[in-house]
Coordinates of C-alpha atoms and ligand atoms in Angstrom, one line a residue:
Chain A
X18 CA 68.0 125.8 76.8
X19 CA 67.3 127.9 79.8
X20 CA 69.0 131.2 80.4
X21 CA 71.1 131.0 83.6
X22 CA 70.0 134.2 85.3
X23 CA 71.1 133.9 88.9
X24 CA 74.3 135.3 90.3
X25 CA 76.8 133.9 87.9
X26 CA 80.2 133.6 89.4
X27 CA 82.8 135.3 87.3
X28 CA 84.7 132.6 85.5
X29 CA 87.9 133.5 87.3
X30 CA 86.3 132.5 90.6
X31 CA 85.3 129.2 89.2
X32 CA 87.0 126.0 90.3
X33 CA 85.2 124.1 87.5
X34 CA 84.0 125.8 84.4
X35 CA 82.0 123.6 82.0
X36 CA 81.4 125.1 78.6
X37 CA 79.1 123.7 75.9
X38 CA 79.9 120.2 76.8
X39 CA 78.2 117.4 74.8
X40 CA 78.9 113.7 75.3
X41 CA 78.0 110.6 73.4
X42 CA 78.1 107.0 74.5
X43 CA 78.5 105.4 71.0
X44 CA 75.6 107.0 69.1
X45 CA 73.6 107.8 72.3
X46 CA 73.9 111.5 73.2
X47 CA 73.9 111.8 77.0
X48 CA 74.8 115.5 77.4
X49 CA 73.6 118.5 75.4
X50 CA 75.7 121.7 75.4
X51 CA 76.0 121.7 79.2
X52 CA 77.3 124.8 80.9
X53 CA 78.2 125.0 84.6
X54 CA 80.3 127.3 86.7
X55 CA 81.3 125.9 90.1
X56 CA 82.5 128.5 92.6
X57 CA 85.8 127.7 94.2
X58 CA 85.5 126.6 97.8
X59 CA 81.8 126.0 97.7
X60 CA 79.6 123.0 97.8
X61 CA 77.5 122.7 94.7
X62 CA 74.8 120.0 94.4
X63 CA 73.9 118.4 91.1
X64 CA 70.3 117.2 91.0
X65 CA 67.9 115.7 88.5
X66 CA 65.9 112.6 87.7
X67 CA 67.6 109.3 87.1
X68 CA 69.4 109.0 83.8
X69 CA 69.6 112.8 83.2
X70 CA 73.4 112.7 83.0
X71 CA 74.6 113.8 86.4
X72 CA 77.1 111.0 86.7
X73 CA 78.1 111.5 83.1
X74 CA 78.9 115.1 83.7
X75 CA 80.7 114.5 86.9
X76 CA 82.8 111.7 85.4
X77 CA 83.8 114.0 82.5
X78 CA 85.5 116.4 84.9
X79 CA 88.2 113.9 86.0
X80 CA 87.9 112.0 82.7
X81 CA 87.2 108.7 84.4
X82 CA 84.6 108.3 81.7
X83 CA 87.4 107.4 79.4
X84 CA 87.8 104.0 81.0
X85 CA 85.1 103.0 78.5
X86 CA 87.5 103.8 75.7
X87 CA 86.8 105.5 72.4
X88 CA 83.1 104.5 72.8
X89 CA 82.8 107.8 74.7
X90 CA 83.2 111.1 72.8
X91 CA 83.2 114.5 74.4
X92 CA 83.1 118.0 72.9
X93 CA 83.2 121.4 74.4
X94 CA 85.6 122.5 77.2
X95 CA 86.0 121.8 80.9
X96 CA 88.4 124.0 82.8
X97 CA 89.6 123.3 86.3
X98 CA 91.1 126.4 87.8
X99 CA 91.7 127.7 84.3
X100 CA 93.3 124.6 82.9
X101 CA 91.6 122.9 80.0
X102 CA 91.3 119.3 81.2
X103 CA 90.0 117.9 77.9
X104 CA 93.1 118.9 76.0
X105 CA 95.1 116.0 74.6
X106 CA 98.3 116.8 76.4
X107 CA 96.7 116.7 79.8
X108 CA 98.4 114.2 82.1
X109 CA 95.5 112.1 83.6
X110 CA 97.5 111.3 86.7
X111 CA 98.0 115.0 87.4
X112 CA 94.4 115.8 86.6
X113 CA 93.2 113.2 89.0
X114 CA 95.5 114.3 91.7
X115 CA 93.8 117.7 91.6
X116 CA 90.3 116.4 91.1
X117 CA 89.5 113.6 93.5
X118 CA 86.4 111.4 93.3
X119 CA 84.1 109.7 95.8
X120 CA 81.9 107.0 94.5
X121 CA 78.3 105.8 95.1
X122 CA 79.4 102.6 96.8
X123 CA 82.3 103.0 99.2
X124 CA 85.2 101.4 97.4
X125 CA 88.3 101.2 99.6
X126 CA 91.1 99.2 98.1
X127 CA 91.6 95.7 99.5
X128 CA 94.6 97.0 101.5
X129 CA 95.1 98.1 105.1
X130 CA 93.6 101.4 106.3
X131 CA 97.0 102.9 106.3
X132 CA 97.8 101.9 102.8
X133 CA 94.5 103.2 101.5
X134 CA 95.0 106.6 102.9
X135 CA 98.6 106.8 101.6
X136 CA 97.8 105.2 98.2
X137 CA 97.4 108.3 96.2
X138 CA 100.3 110.0 97.9
X139 CA 102.6 107.2 97.2
X140 CA 101.6 107.2 93.6
X141 CA 102.2 110.9 93.1
X142 CA 105.4 111.4 95.0
X143 CA 107.5 110.0 92.1
X144 CA 110.7 108.9 93.8
X145 CA 110.7 111.5 96.5
X146 CA 111.8 110.1 99.8
X147 CA 109.1 110.3 102.5
X148 CA 109.9 109.0 105.9
X149 CA 107.7 106.8 108.0
X150 CA 107.2 109.7 110.4
X151 CA 106.0 112.0 107.6
X152 CA 103.7 109.3 106.4
X153 CA 102.3 108.8 109.8
X154 CA 101.6 112.6 110.0
X155 CA 99.8 112.6 106.7
X156 CA 97.8 109.6 107.8
X157 CA 96.7 111.1 111.0
X158 CA 95.9 114.5 109.5
X159 CA 93.7 113.0 106.8
X160 CA 91.9 110.6 109.2
X161 CA 91.3 113.4 111.7
X162 CA 89.9 115.6 109.0
X163 CA 87.3 113.1 108.1
X164 CA 86.6 112.4 111.9
X165 CA 87.7 108.8 111.6
X166 CA 90.9 108.9 113.5
X167 CA 89.6 107.9 116.9
X168 CA 87.7 105.0 115.5
X169 CA 90.5 103.5 113.5
X170 CA 93.7 104.6 115.2
X171 CA 94.2 101.2 116.9
X172 CA 93.8 99.2 113.7
X173 CA 95.6 101.2 111.0
X174 CA 97.1 98.0 109.7
X175 CA 93.8 96.2 109.6
X176 CA 91.9 95.7 106.3
X177 CA 89.9 98.7 105.2
X178 CA 87.2 96.5 103.8
X179 CA 86.3 95.4 107.4
X180 CA 85.1 98.9 108.3
X181 CA 81.4 99.9 108.5
X182 CA 80.1 101.5 105.3
X183 CA 80.1 104.9 106.9
X184 CA 83.7 104.6 107.9
X185 CA 84.6 103.2 104.5
X186 CA 83.1 106.2 102.8
X187 CA 84.9 108.6 105.1
X188 CA 88.1 106.6 104.4
X189 CA 87.4 107.1 100.6
X190 CA 87.4 110.9 101.3
X191 CA 90.4 110.7 103.6
X192 CA 92.6 109.0 101.0
X193 CA 92.1 112.0 98.6
X194 CA 93.4 114.5 101.1
X195 CA 97.1 113.8 101.4
X196 CA 97.6 114.9 97.7
X197 CA 95.7 118.1 98.4
X198 CA 93.2 118.1 95.6
X199 CA 91.5 121.3 94.6
X200 CA 88.2 119.7 93.7
X201 CA 86.4 116.7 95.1
X202 CA 83.6 115.1 93.0
X203 CA 81.1 113.0 94.8
X204 CA 78.6 110.8 93.1
X205 CA 75.7 110.1 95.5
X206 CA 78.2 109.4 98.3
X207 CA 75.5 108.7 100.9
X208 CA 73.2 106.4 98.9
X209 CA 74.6 103.3 100.5
X210 CA 74.5 104.7 104.0
X211 CA 71.8 104.8 106.7
X212 CA 70.3 108.1 107.8
X213 CA 72.7 108.6 110.7
X214 CA 75.8 107.9 108.6
X215 CA 74.3 110.3 106.0
X216 CA 74.1 113.0 108.6
X217 CA 77.6 112.5 109.6
X218 CA 78.9 112.6 106.1
X219 CA 76.9 115.8 105.3
X220 CA 78.4 117.4 108.4
X221 CA 81.8 116.4 107.0
X222 CA 81.1 118.2 103.8
X223 CA 80.8 121.5 105.7
X224 CA 84.1 120.9 107.4
X225 CA 85.9 120.3 104.1
X226 CA 84.3 123.1 102.1
X227 CA 86.5 126.2 101.7
X228 CA 89.7 124.2 101.5
X229 CA 88.2 122.1 98.8
X230 CA 85.6 122.7 96.1
X231 CA 82.9 120.1 96.3
X232 CA 80.6 119.0 93.5
X233 CA 78.1 116.5 94.7
X234 CA 75.5 114.5 92.8
X235 CA 72.5 113.6 94.8
X236 CA 69.2 112.0 94.2
X237 CA 67.9 113.3 97.5
X238 CA 66.5 116.8 97.4
X239 CA 66.5 117.2 101.1
X240 CA 70.2 116.5 101.0
X241 CA 70.8 119.1 98.3
X242 CA 69.0 121.7 100.5
X243 CA 70.8 120.8 103.6
X244 CA 74.3 120.2 102.3
X245 CA 74.9 122.6 99.5
X246 CA 75.2 126.3 98.8
X247 CA 74.4 126.2 95.1
X248 CA 72.3 123.7 93.2
X249 CA 72.3 122.8 89.5
X250 CA 69.3 121.0 88.1
X251 CA 69.7 118.8 85.0
X252 CA 67.0 117.2 82.9
X253 CA 67.5 114.8 79.9
X254 CA 71.1 115.7 79.4
X255 CA 70.6 119.5 79.6
X256 CA 71.4 122.0 82.4
X257 CA 68.1 123.6 83.3
X258 CA 68.9 125.9 86.2
X259 CA 71.8 126.7 88.5
X260 CA 71.3 129.1 91.4
X261 CA 71.9 129.4 95.1
X262 CA 70.3 126.5 96.8
X263 CA 67.7 128.3 98.9
X264 CA 66.6 130.4 95.9
X265 CA 66.3 127.4 93.6
X266 CA 64.2 125.5 96.0
X267 CA 62.0 128.5 97.1
X268 CA 61.6 130.3 93.8
X269 CA 62.6 128.2 90.9
X270 CA 62.7 130.1 87.6
X271 CA 62.0 127.2 85.3
X272 CA 58.8 125.3 85.2
X273 CA 60.7 122.0 84.9
X274 CA 62.6 122.8 88.1
X275 CA 59.5 123.5 89.9
X276 CA 57.9 120.3 88.7
X277 CA 60.9 118.3 89.8
X278 CA 61.2 119.7 93.3
X279 CA 57.5 119.1 93.8
X280 CA 58.2 115.5 92.9
X281 CA 56.5 115.3 89.6
X282 CA 59.3 113.3 87.9
X283 CA 60.0 110.0 89.4
Chain B
X5 CA 46.1 66.6 82.2
X6 CA 43.1 67.1 84.5
X7 CA 40.3 64.9 83.5
X8 CA 37.5 67.4 84.3
X9 CA 37.9 70.5 82.4
X10 CA 35.4 72.2 84.6
X11 CA 37.9 74.0 86.7
X12 CA 41.0 75.2 85.0
X13 CA 42.6 76.1 88.2
X14 CA 42.4 72.7 89.6
X15 CA 45.7 71.0 89.7
X16 CA 45.9 67.3 89.2
X17 CA 48.2 66.0 92.0
X18 CA 47.7 62.3 91.4
X19 CA 49.0 62.1 87.8
X20 CA 52.6 62.9 87.1
X21 CA 53.4 64.6 83.8
X22 CA 56.2 63.6 81.5
X23 CA 58.4 66.3 82.8
X24 CA 58.3 64.8 86.2
X25 CA 59.8 61.6 84.9
X26 CA 62.4 63.4 82.9
X27 CA 63.3 65.5 85.9
X28 CA 63.7 62.4 88.1
X29 CA 65.7 60.5 85.4
X30 CA 68.1 63.4 84.8
X31 CA 68.4 63.9 88.5
X32 CA 69.2 60.2 89.0
X33 CA 71.8 60.3 86.2
X34 CA 73.6 63.3 87.7
X35 CA 73.6 61.6 91.1
X36 CA 75.0 58.4 89.7
X37 CA 77.6 60.4 87.8
X38 CA 78.6 62.3 90.9
X39 CA 78.7 59.2 93.2
X40 CA 80.6 57.2 90.6
X41 CA 83.3 59.9 90.4
X42 CA 83.9 59.5 94.1
X43 CA 83.7 55.8 94.0
X44 CA 86.3 55.7 91.2
X45 CA 88.7 57.9 93.0
X46 CA 88.3 55.9 96.2
X47 CA 88.7 52.7 94.2
X48 CA 91.9 53.9 92.6
X49 CA 93.3 54.8 95.9
X50 CA 92.3 51.5 97.5
X51 CA 93.9 49.7 94.5
X52 CA 97.2 51.4 94.6
X53 CA 97.3 51.2 98.4
X54 CA 96.6 47.5 98.3
X55 CA 99.4 46.9 95.8
X56 CA 101.8 49.2 97.5
X57 CA 101.1 49.3 101.2
X58 CA 101.9 45.6 101.9
X59 CA 105.3 46.4 100.8
X60 CA 105.5 49.6 102.8
X61 CA 104.6 47.8 106.0
X62 CA 106.6 44.7 105.0
X63 CA 110.1 44.6 103.6
X64 CA 110.5 48.2 102.4
X65 CA 112.7 50.3 104.5
X66 CA 110.9 53.7 104.4
X67 CA 114.1 55.4 105.5
X68 CA 116.0 53.9 102.6
X69 CA 113.1 54.7 100.2
X70 CA 113.3 58.4 101.1
X71 CA 117.1 58.8 101.5
X72 CA 118.9 56.4 99.2
X73 CA 119.7 57.4 95.7
X74 CA 120.1 53.8 94.7
X75 CA 117.2 52.5 92.6
X76 CA 118.2 49.0 91.5
X77 CA 115.0 47.1 91.5
X78 CA 116.1 44.5 89.0
X79 CA 119.4 43.6 90.6
X80 CA 119.6 39.8 91.1
X81 CA 121.2 39.6 94.5
X82 CA 121.0 43.1 95.9
X83 CA 117.9 45.0 94.8
X84 CA 117.7 48.6 96.1
X85 CA 114.6 50.8 96.3
X86 CA 115.9 54.3 97.0
X87 CA 113.6 56.9 95.5
X88 CA 115.6 60.0 96.4
X89 CA 117.2 60.5 93.0
X90 CA 113.8 60.1 91.4
X91 CA 112.3 62.6 93.8
X92 CA 115.1 65.0 93.1
X93 CA 114.7 64.5 89.4
X94 CA 111.0 65.3 89.6
X95 CA 111.6 68.2 91.9
X96 CA 114.3 69.7 89.7
X97 CA 112.3 69.4 86.5
X98 CA 109.2 70.8 88.2
X99 CA 111.1 73.6 89.7
X100 CA 112.6 74.7 86.4
X101 CA 109.3 74.3 84.8
X102 CA 107.8 76.8 87.2
X103 CA 110.6 79.2 86.6
X104 CA 109.6 79.1 82.9
X105 CA 105.8 78.9 83.4
X106 CA 105.3 81.6 86.0
X107 CA 106.5 84.6 84.1
X108 CA 104.9 83.4 80.9
X109 CA 101.5 82.6 82.3
X110 CA 101.4 85.6 84.7
X111 CA 102.4 87.9 81.8
X112 CA 99.9 86.4 79.5
X113 CA 97.1 86.5 82.1
X114 CA 97.8 90.1 82.9
X115 CA 97.8 91.1 79.3
X116 CA 94.6 89.2 78.5
X117 CA 92.7 90.3 81.7
X118 CA 93.9 93.9 82.0
X119 CA 95.1 95.2 78.7
X120 CA 93.8 93.3 75.7
X121 CA 90.3 94.2 74.5
X122 CA 87.8 93.0 71.9
X123 CA 89.1 90.7 69.3
X124 CA 92.7 90.5 70.5
X125 CA 91.5 89.3 73.8
X126 CA 89.1 86.6 72.4
X127 CA 91.8 85.5 69.9
X128 CA 94.4 85.1 72.7
X129 CA 92.0 83.1 74.9
X130 CA 91.3 80.7 72.1
X131 CA 95.0 80.4 71.4
X132 CA 95.7 79.6 75.0
X133 CA 93.0 77.0 75.1
X134 CA 94.4 75.4 71.9
X135 CA 97.9 75.3 73.5
X136 CA 96.4 73.6 76.6
X137 CA 95.0 70.9 74.4
X138 CA 98.3 69.8 72.9
X139 CA 98.9 66.2 74.0
X140 CA 101.9 65.6 76.2
X141 CA 103.5 63.2 73.8
X142 CA 103.7 66.0 71.2
X143 CA 105.5 68.1 73.8
X144 CA 107.9 65.2 74.4
X145 CA 108.4 65.0 70.6
X146 CA 109.2 68.7 70.5
X147 CA 111.7 68.2 73.3
X148 CA 113.5 65.4 71.6
X149 CA 113.5 66.7 68.0
X150 CA 113.7 70.5 68.5
X151 CA 114.9 71.4 72.0
X152 CA 117.5 68.7 72.2
X153 CA 119.6 69.7 69.1
X154 CA 119.1 73.3 70.1
X155 CA 120.7 72.6 73.5
X156 CA 123.5 70.6 72.0
X157 CA 124.4 73.4 69.6
X158 CA 123.9 76.4 71.8
X159 CA 125.5 75.1 74.9
X160 CA 128.0 72.8 73.3
X161 CA 126.7 69.8 75.3
X162 CA 127.1 66.1 74.5
X163 CA 123.5 65.3 75.1
X164 CA 120.4 67.5 74.8
X165 CA 118.0 65.8 77.0
X166 CA 117.9 66.5 80.8
X167 CA 116.7 68.9 83.4
X168 CA 116.9 71.9 81.1
X169 CA 115.1 70.3 78.2
X170 CA 112.3 68.6 80.2
X171 CA 111.9 71.6 82.5
X172 CA 111.4 74.0 79.6
X173 CA 109.1 71.6 77.9
X174 CA 107.1 71.1 81.0
X175 CA 107.0 74.8 81.7
X176 CA 105.6 75.5 78.3
X177 CA 103.1 72.7 78.8
X178 CA 101.9 74.0 82.1
X179 CA 101.8 77.6 81.1
X180 CA 98.4 77.6 79.2
X181 CA 96.4 76.1 82.0
X182 CA 98.1 78.3 84.5
X183 CA 97.3 81.3 82.3
X184 CA 93.7 80.4 82.2
X185 CA 93.4 80.0 86.0
X186 CA 95.4 83.2 86.7
X187 CA 93.3 85.1 84.2
X188 CA 90.2 84.0 86.1
X189 CA 91.7 85.1 89.3
X190 CA 92.5 88.6 87.9
X191 CA 89.0 88.9 86.3
X192 CA 87.5 88.1 89.7
X193 CA 89.0 91.3 91.1
X194 CA 86.1 93.7 91.3
X195 CA 86.3 96.5 88.8
X196 CA 85.5 99.1 91.4
X197 CA 89.0 98.6 92.8
X198 CA 90.5 99.5 89.4
X199 CA 88.2 102.4 89.1
X200 CA 89.1 103.7 92.5
X201 CA 92.8 103.5 91.9
X202 CA 92.6 105.1 88.5
X203 CA 90.5 107.9 89.9
X204 CA 93.3 108.6 92.2
X205 CA 95.7 109.0 89.3
X206 CA 97.2 105.5 89.2
X207 CA 98.4 104.4 85.7
X208 CA 97.2 101.1 84.3
X209 CA 100.5 99.4 85.4
X210 CA 100.3 100.9 88.9
X211 CA 96.8 99.5 89.1
X212 CA 98.0 96.1 88.1
X213 CA 101.0 96.0 90.4
X214 CA 99.5 97.7 93.5
X215 CA 95.9 96.7 93.4
X216 CA 95.0 93.8 91.0
X217 CA 97.8 91.4 91.7
X218 CA 97.6 91.8 95.5
X219 CA 93.8 91.4 95.4
X220 CA 94.0 88.3 93.2
X221 CA 96.9 86.8 95.1
X222 CA 95.1 83.7 96.3
X223 CA 93.9 82.8 92.9
X224 CA 97.3 83.3 91.5
X225 CA 98.8 81.0 94.2
X226 CA 96.2 78.4 93.2
X227 CA 97.3 78.7 89.5
X228 CA 100.9 78.2 90.6
X229 CA 100.1 75.1 92.7
X230 CA 98.0 73.5 89.9
X231 CA 101.0 74.1 87.6
X232 CA 103.2 72.4 90.2
X233 CA 100.7 69.5 90.4
X234 CA 100.8 69.2 86.7
X235 CA 104.5 69.1 86.7
X236 CA 104.7 66.4 89.3
X237 CA 102.1 64.3 87.6
X238 CA 103.3 64.7 84.0
X239 CA 104.8 61.5 82.6
X240 CA 105.2 61.2 78.8
X241 CA 106.9 64.5 78.0
X242 CA 109.3 64.1 80.9
X243 CA 110.0 60.5 80.0
X244 CA 111.0 61.6 76.5
X245 CA 112.9 64.8 77.4
X246 CA 114.6 64.1 80.7
X247 CA 117.2 61.5 79.6
X248 CA 115.8 59.0 82.0
X249 CA 119.1 58.4 83.9
X250 CA 119.1 58.0 87.7
X251 CA 121.0 60.9 88.9
X252 CA 120.9 63.7 91.5
X253 CA 121.2 66.7 89.1
X254 CA 124.0 69.2 89.7
X255 CA 123.7 71.1 86.5
X256 CA 120.8 71.9 84.2
X257 CA 122.3 69.7 81.5
X258 CA 122.3 66.6 83.7
X259 CA 119.9 63.7 82.8
X260 CA 117.4 62.8 85.4
X261 CA 114.6 60.4 85.9
X262 CA 111.2 61.4 87.2
X263 CA 108.9 59.4 89.5
X264 CA 106.2 59.1 86.9
X265 CA 108.5 58.1 84.1
X266 CA 110.0 55.4 86.3
X267 CA 106.6 53.9 86.8
X268 CA 105.6 54.1 83.2
X269 CA 108.9 52.6 82.0
X270 CA 109.2 49.8 84.5
X271 CA 105.7 48.6 85.3
X272 CA 105.4 46.5 82.2
X273 CA 108.5 44.5 83.0
X274 CA 107.8 44.0 86.7
X275 CA 106.2 40.7 87.5
X276 CA 102.9 41.2 89.2
X277 CA 103.2 41.0 92.9
X278 CA 106.9 41.1 93.0
X279 CA 108.9 43.4 95.2
X280 CA 109.7 45.6 92.2
X281 CA 106.0 45.8 91.3
X282 CA 105.1 46.8 94.8
X283 CA 107.9 49.3 94.9
X284 CA 106.5 51.0 91.8
X285 CA 103.1 51.2 93.4
X286 CA 104.7 52.8 96.4
X287 CA 106.1 55.5 94.1
X288 CA 102.5 55.8 92.9
X289 CA 101.2 56.3 96.4
X290 CA 103.8 58.9 97.0
X291 CA 102.8 60.8 93.9
X292 CA 99.2 60.5 94.7
X293 CA 99.7 61.9 98.2
X294 CA 101.9 64.8 96.9
X295 CA 99.5 65.8 94.1
X296 CA 96.6 65.4 96.5
X297 CA 98.3 67.8 99.0
X298 CA 99.1 70.3 96.3
X299 CA 95.5 70.3 95.0
X300 CA 94.3 70.7 98.6
X301 CA 96.5 73.7 99.1
X302 CA 95.3 75.2 95.8
X303 CA 91.8 74.6 96.8
X304 CA 92.5 76.3 100.2
X305 CA 94.1 79.2 98.5
X306 CA 91.1 79.7 96.2
X307 CA 88.7 79.5 99.1
X308 CA 90.6 82.0 101.2
X309 CA 90.6 84.3 98.2
X310 CA 86.8 84.1 97.7
X311 CA 85.1 87.4 98.5
X312 CA 83.7 87.4 102.0
X313 CA 80.0 88.0 102.6
Ligands
LIG414 N1 78.3 103.3 79.6 C1 77.1 103.7 79.0 N2 76.8 103.3 77.8 C2 75.6 103.8 77.3 N3 74.8 104.7 77.8 C3 75.1 105.1 79.1 C4 76.3 104.7 79.7 N4 76.3 105.2 80.9 C5 75.2 106.0 81.0 N5 74.5 105.9 79.9 C6 73.2 106.6 79.6 O1 73.5 108.0 79.7 C7 72.4 108.7 80.4 C8 72.9 109.4 81.6 O2 73.4 108.5 82.5 P1 74.0 108.9 83.9 O3 74.5 107.7 84.6 O4 74.9 110.0 83.7 O5 72.7 109.4 84.7 P2 72.5 109.9 86.2 O6 71.9 111.2 86.1 O7 73.7 109.8 86.9 O8 71.4 108.8 86.7 P3 71.3 108.2 88.1 O9 70.6 109.2 89.0 O10 70.4 107.0 87.9 O11 72.7 107.8 88.6 C9 71.4 107.6 80.8 O12 70.4 107.6 79.8 C10 72.2 106.3 80.7 O13 71.4 105.3 80.2
LIG415 MG1 74.4 108.5 88.5

């Protein structure tokens, strides 16, 4: 495994701190002792060829991997702002409130736009009374933050599934915001979008950064260069190199990284 | 096969291979099967209409048919053909049956589709299919020999057959098929919805209540309607467990008589072509129209629930 030279953030600045994580799907090992420190408030891109384990790593952080049942086995530790999220006593609902996720295909729920944005908030407010006016405020704030308000403000009660893909993906980000997550995980969030929508979404990442820590998986190296501050490169289940984006692309330390960014893996 | 083996690529367009004939024959069979199904349904409709409609447009007073509770078809000097009590009987039994069947089938469908895994799930599905295959006369038998004494003992009633008995029996009977359809409806809800909701921190139950059930709503309505259709059309079990007394029920222990059971019990004794005979066919038309409308509504619900695009 490669040394991670590069300006390592001190762990206390890390929003996500992945330590010697290995993961098996049944008997197939998908991750090999992966380490990764994601700086709080930054955008970190996760790149690598298809099947190298990017999604697997990302889906371990909010433990959505566990939907597959005991078929998935994880070892090592993952900390989010210091809390060990793999511990047995972690409440998944709380973890996922703090760590939101955006998927490859926009997946708004088959509810109204309004109910989509308020879904997580309603789940997490446990009996607390929230007035309609407060809900309206949360709704407007979230939709404004993802630059969707003007487009949808006249049809908040219309079905979310009727929106364009770009708007759907923005909505999928907006619905995370009312519960104020610390971290947002994004798994190739623009792969279903056209170039213009991709631009718009990348712009949005810069707006959200700072308030939220963003870890984004991308297949698209141009996107990693444009839209991230740090980049981590994975290959065959291993973390190869993790450095500030410009450095990684201009002067990669590892031969594998160089090969990949020159397009020598498919 | 091509006669000249000189060019392999040459295709013989003049001679048809065996598979062509097989293809045509099977195609023809399927066509005949499909058409005959339609022909049979039309034929049945024409038949019952011919037997019943003459009466409808002739001597039957449709107002009396729908509003009178007097069903005295065999009376010598004053026969009456009021179907209201029969309609009420069928409605009461079907209504109670749905009260029983909906929680059972919905619960079972949710468990099978959303919670059970592996062998439990497969085992339950087989069990549900087995239950669906129990003949209705067996259910009627259960109603008479198990439910009836149970009702007499538990509720201190003089008789054990009636709305309660036949409603529960019919509910248990309709539950398996409703479970199967409801489970299909839940399974048709894309997994990405569940994943999205779980990733926001929803528990499995929250996912079911807030996402899966609303998303599968139309399919669930279809399951309910097919259950109602089943209830309306069921004959044997109701005949055995309802008490078969003409009555507008006012308590769950009252005996009632269902439309279907009336036809089944009386048609053998009604002289062909007599008023009584025609009145029974009118009941048949009524049932036919109602179940047809219910199925149509179920179909409509399923269609509306189908994913767009
Ligand atoms: N449910 C699963 N069961 C078995 N193997 C799996 C499962 N999910 C992923 N894998 C395997 O784990 C490895 C890593 O998969 P993963 O989806 O994390 O890759 P990825 O880097 O996200 O690829 P892509 O760029 O194509 O999305 C792959 O070899 C994949 O085949
Ligand atoms: Mg992936």
